[in-house]
Amino acid sequence: MASSKNDVRHYTGFFPITVLCLVILYAPLLVVTIYSLNDSNSITNWEGISFRWYVDVFTGPESDKFKTAAWNSFTIALMASVMATTIATLAATAMVRGGSFRGRGLSLGLISLPLMVPEIVTAVATLIFFSMIDFTRGYLTILVAHTAFCIPFAYLPISARMQGIDDNFEQAAMDLYASKRQAFTKILLPLMAPGIVSGLLLAFIVSLDDFIITNFVKGAGVETLPTAIFGSVKQGIKPNIMAISTMLLGFSIVLVTISFLISKSDNTK
Amino acid sequence: MTDTIAIDVRKAVKRYGDFTALQPISLSIHDNEFFTLLGPSGCGKTTLLRMIAGFEDVTEGEIFLFGDEIKTLPPHKRPVNTVFQNYALFPHLTILQNVMFGVEMQGKPKSEAKARAGEMLELVQLSQFAHRKPSQLSGGQQQRVALARALAPQPKVLLLDEPLSALDLKLRQAMRFELKEIQRETGITFIFVTHDQEEALTMSDRIAVMSAGRLQQLGNAQDIYERPHNMFVADFIGETNLLEVSVDAIQDKRAICHLGGGHELTCDAVDNIGIGSKVHMSLRPERLFLSDDPTESESLAGTIRENIFVGTDIQTLVTLENGPQMTIRTSNSDRGNKRIFEPGTPVYVNMEMGAGRLLVD
Ligand SMILES: Nc1ncnc2c1ncn2[C@@H]1O[C@H](COP(=O)(O)OP(=O)(O)O)[C@@H](O)[C@H]1O
Ligand SMILES: [Mg+2]
């Protein structure tokens, strides 16, 4: 294929366009990362490398606020991703194994639709929903909202994995004296496991990074890391924001990479 | 094969919505029997097998396993195992774990499952692959693992759904023999599904020929090949000449018939075919022979059209005078005694005693 005339690499301008796209995508992140190491109180003047702003995140005047927010983010992401993944696993099992029931196509569409809906719409809708049922905003509302919007993210890698699982495995297991439950736990679940772990990590990271929905449904006084960062930024960008953003970025990259690698892993070889 | 009935299917019907996949079908399969369901694709073989295994519910009728009604038992409570068409080996388990699975699920201790799986792998000569994953085995080896896995829990009946269809010809022929051996050794009742008539004829104690959801004929290989009940069976099993005939008279249990062009033929009368019926007669090509002169009154006059060399045989096409075309097979080893006639030569087609068989439609 590489020698084919239609290989995109032979198109004029392929290389510069590729570089331009990558620069547009990654330059801002690179700038933040580099300036997080700046030994200066100003965010624009470069005064040499230091880790003082990383130290500041943990010990500085705003450290308590960030620690509480990070703890909230972490616990919410953990619980929301576990619940969302559980629901997504059951949904994927029903969808792929349940045969063709009425409204199967519709259900499939409905479960992935939230990925396409503008987040602000989901945020407003969730807020209205909570007000309508008179639910006091706070930690719990964030958790519930995160669980809900994480479901489609967890669902995707799981259902992708299940498409590749032969319909006959479950029947073969039952033919060999496994109950429906044993067929699920001994055969289907291990085969689905890479998809589930991948979905869990994806849901975790999506929850950890979410800002818009969280900002709408959180009550006064409860902050997650993204809303806390936003709060600080409103009072002017300090270099410590760059340090904390870089840490969040690094953490996300690690989790996304693991999620990707696991979803590609194969326990059948 | 014993007299005990292993599987008794009584007037079983399967409907998918408006579509009837299986018309009322009744079969008694004996313990220890190698029983084959034979028929073209879509005739309902898999459906019947899945009803016995418990994966399809029975719309009407009953299925008994050694005298017990099993219609309402879920698959995992039926002492019946299946060799799936695509094997369905568990990809994340090793060969040994695959074969152990059924025994463990029966609640037997792990040590026993391991010992039993070891025996089965020995039986199918795959002991050295015990710790590989299924994806590391060839198709033929996977097939044997599927067999070992299904035999390990010592089922009362083994169901095999076209187990050889994915293998190449040589391997398929070797496996026919091996399967038959294993069936004899284990003494387990085999219900074998195939669309390959040769497979059915060479392996089975008895064959049920099916078509369009109906049982067409039940019998051993010889019954089915030599005494087909109807057009479908005669046509589906082996090669045959199907001639349109009318029955003119019946004398001494012999039917005197004629076909187009005024040719006359006599064959054994059949119960439900009376005088005046317009039916088909089946004449197997290998039971016909050619001669220069009429050997008896029933020789049919015709002209050679073509000789086709098919390895073991020579297949000769003859057009009967004012009548249909017929195929005659002459074994290659007979060539010393029998002449090869050049195309265009006038000849007579003669038949062996009992070669003609009248068929209902
Ligand atoms: N789940 C199903 N729904 C509707 N029709 C089916 C279903 N399964 C099988 N059939 C139909 O039943 C008939 C018999 O199928 P099957 O038993 O698989 O045939 P065979 O195994 O002899 O090739 C076919 O016409 C098939 O299309
Ligand atoms: Mg089939």
Coordinates of C-alpha atoms in Angstrom, one line a residue, chain A residues 31-228:
Chain A
V31 CA 3.1 26.1 26.8
V32 CA 1.3 25.3 30.1
T33 CA 3.6 22.4 30.8
I34 CA 6.7 24.4 30.2
Y35 CA 5.6 27.5 32.1
S36 CA 4.5 25.3 35.1
L37 CA 8.3 24.9 35.6
N38 CA 8.9 28.7 35.4
D39 CA 10.8 30.1 38.4
S40 CA 8.8 33.4 38.4
N41 CA 5.7 35.0 39.9
S42 CA 4.7 36.1 36.4
I43 CA 3.1 33.7 34.0
T44 CA 4.8 35.3 30.9
N45 CA 8.4 36.1 31.9
W46 CA 10.7 33.1 31.8
E47 CA 13.1 33.1 34.6
G48 CA 14.6 29.6 34.6
I49 CA 13.5 26.1 35.7
S50 CA 12.2 25.3 39.1
F51 CA 9.6 23.2 40.8
R52 CA 8.5 25.9 43.2
W53 CA 4.9 26.1 41.8
Y54 CA 4.5 22.3 42.3
V55 CA 5.5 22.7 45.9
D56 CA 3.2 25.7 46.1
V57 CA 0.2 23.5 45.0
F58 CA 0.8 21.3 48.0
T59 CA 1.9 23.8 50.6
G60 CA 0.9 27.3 49.4
P61 CA -2.0 29.4 50.5
E62 CA -4.5 27.6 48.2
S63 CA -3.3 24.1 49.0
D64 CA -6.1 23.3 51.4
K65 CA -8.7 24.3 48.8
F66 CA -7.0 22.2 46.1
K67 CA -6.6 19.2 48.4
T68 CA -10.3 19.1 49.3
A69 CA -11.2 19.6 45.7
A70 CA -8.9 16.8 44.6
W71 CA -10.3 14.5 47.2
N72 CA -13.8 15.3 46.0
S73 CA -12.8 14.8 42.4
F74 CA -11.1 11.5 43.2
T75 CA -13.9 10.0 45.3
I76 CA -16.7 11.1 42.9
A77 CA -14.8 9.8 39.8
L78 CA -14.2 6.5 41.6
M79 CA -17.8 5.9 42.7
A80 CA -19.3 7.3 39.5
S81 CA -17.1 5.3 37.2
V82 CA -17.7 2.0 39.1
M83 CA -21.5 2.6 39.1
A84 CA -21.6 3.7 35.5
T85 CA -19.4 0.7 34.4
T86 CA -21.7 -1.7 36.2
I87 CA -24.7 -0.3 34.5
A88 CA -23.0 -0.2 31.2
T89 CA -21.8 -3.8 31.5
L90 CA -25.4 -5.0 32.2
A91 CA -26.7 -2.8 29.3
A92 CA -24.1 -4.2 26.9
T93 CA -24.8 -7.7 27.9
A94 CA -28.5 -7.2 27.4
M95 CA -28.0 -5.4 24.1
V96 CA -25.6 -7.9 22.6
R97 CA -26.9 -11.1 24.1
G98 CA -30.6 -10.3 24.3
G99 CA -31.2 -11.2 20.7
S100 CA -33.3 -8.9 18.7
F101 CA -36.0 -7.5 20.9
R102 CA -38.3 -4.7 20.0
G103 CA -36.7 -1.3 20.2
R104 CA -33.2 -2.7 20.2
G105 CA -31.9 -0.2 17.7
L106 CA -33.6 2.6 19.6
S107 CA -32.0 1.5 22.9
L108 CA -28.6 1.4 21.2
G109 CA -29.1 4.9 19.9
L110 CA -30.4 6.2 23.2
I111 CA -27.5 4.9 25.2
S112 CA -24.8 6.6 23.0
L113 CA -26.8 9.8 22.2
P114 CA -25.5 11.7 25.3
L115 CA -22.1 11.6 23.7
M116 CA -23.4 13.8 20.9
V117 CA -25.6 16.1 23.0
P118 CA -23.8 19.5 23.8
E119 CA -22.6 19.2 27.3
I120 CA -24.2 22.5 28.3
V121 CA -27.6 21.1 27.3
T122 CA -27.1 18.1 29.5
A123 CA -25.9 20.4 32.3
V124 CA -28.9 22.6 32.2
A125 CA -31.2 19.6 31.9
T126 CA -29.6 17.9 34.9
L127 CA -29.8 21.1 36.9
I128 CA -33.5 21.6 36.1
F129 CA -34.2 18.0 36.9
F130 CA -32.6 18.3 40.4
S131 CA -34.5 21.5 41.1
M132 CA -37.8 19.9 40.0
I133 CA -37.4 17.1 42.4
D134 CA -36.2 19.5 45.1
F135 CA -32.8 17.9 45.5
T136 CA -30.4 20.0 47.5
R137 CA -27.3 20.6 45.4
G138 CA -24.0 19.3 46.8
Y139 CA -21.7 16.4 46.7
L140 CA -24.5 13.9 46.0
T141 CA -25.9 15.7 43.0
I142 CA -22.4 15.8 41.4
L143 CA -22.1 12.1 42.0
V144 CA -25.5 11.3 40.5
A145 CA -24.9 13.5 37.5
H146 CA -21.4 12.0 36.9
T147 CA -22.7 8.5 37.1
A148 CA -25.3 9.3 34.5
F149 CA -23.1 11.0 31.9
C150 CA -20.3 8.4 32.4
I151 CA -22.5 5.5 31.3
P152 CA -22.1 6.0 27.5
F153 CA -18.4 6.4 27.9
A154 CA -18.1 3.2 29.8
Y155 CA -20.5 1.5 27.4
L156 CA -18.6 2.0 24.2
P157 CA -15.4 -0.1 24.9
I158 CA -17.5 -2.8 26.6
S159 CA -20.0 -3.2 23.7
A160 CA -17.1 -3.0 21.2
R161 CA -15.5 -5.9 23.0
M162 CA -18.8 -7.9 23.2
Q163 CA -19.4 -7.7 19.4
G164 CA -16.3 -9.9 19.0
I165 CA -17.5 -12.5 21.4
D166 CA -19.2 -15.4 19.6
D167 CA -22.8 -16.0 20.5
N168 CA -22.1 -19.7 20.9
F169 CA -19.7 -19.4 23.9
E170 CA -22.6 -18.8 26.3
Q171 CA -24.5 -21.7 24.8
A172 CA -21.5 -23.9 24.8
A173 CA -21.0 -23.2 28.5
M174 CA -24.6 -24.0 29.3
D175 CA -24.4 -27.1 27.2
L176 CA -21.5 -28.1 29.5
Y177 CA -23.7 -27.9 32.6
A178 CA -23.0 -24.2 33.5
S179 CA -26.0 -22.3 34.8
K180 CA -26.8 -19.0 33.1
R181 CA -25.0 -17.3 35.9
Q182 CA -21.9 -19.5 35.7
A183 CA -21.8 -19.0 31.9
F184 CA -21.7 -15.3 32.6
T185 CA -19.1 -15.3 35.3
K186 CA -16.8 -18.0 34.0
I187 CA -17.0 -17.3 30.2
L188 CA -18.5 -14.0 29.3
L189 CA -17.1 -11.9 32.0
P190 CA -13.5 -12.9 31.5
L191 CA -13.9 -12.3 27.8
M192 CA -15.4 -8.9 28.4
A193 CA -12.9 -8.0 31.1
P194 CA -10.6 -5.9 28.9
G195 CA -13.5 -3.9 27.7
I196 CA -14.8 -3.4 31.2
V197 CA -11.5 -2.2 32.6
S198 CA -11.1 0.1 29.6
G199 CA -14.6 1.5 30.1
L200 CA -14.0 2.0 33.8
L201 CA -10.8 4.0 33.2
L202 CA -12.4 6.1 30.5
A203 CA -15.4 6.8 32.8
F204 CA -13.0 7.7 35.6
I205 CA -11.1 10.2 33.5
V206 CA -14.2 11.7 32.0
S207 CA -15.6 12.2 35.5
L208 CA -12.3 13.6 36.9
D209 CA -12.0 16.1 34.1
D210 CA -15.6 17.3 33.9
F211 CA -16.3 20.9 34.4
I212 CA -19.5 22.2 32.8
I213 CA -22.0 19.7 34.3
T214 CA -20.2 19.8 37.7
N215 CA -20.3 23.6 37.7
F216 CA -24.0 23.5 37.2
V217 CA -25.0 20.9 39.7
K218 CA -22.5 21.5 42.5
G219 CA -23.8 23.3 45.5
A220 CA -22.1 26.3 47.1
G221 CA -19.0 25.3 48.9
V222 CA -18.5 21.9 47.2
E223 CA -15.7 22.0 44.6
T224 CA -14.0 19.5 42.4
L225 CA -10.6 20.0 41.0
P226 CA -11.7 21.6 37.7
T227 CA -14.2 23.9 39.4
A228 CA -11.6 24.9 42.0

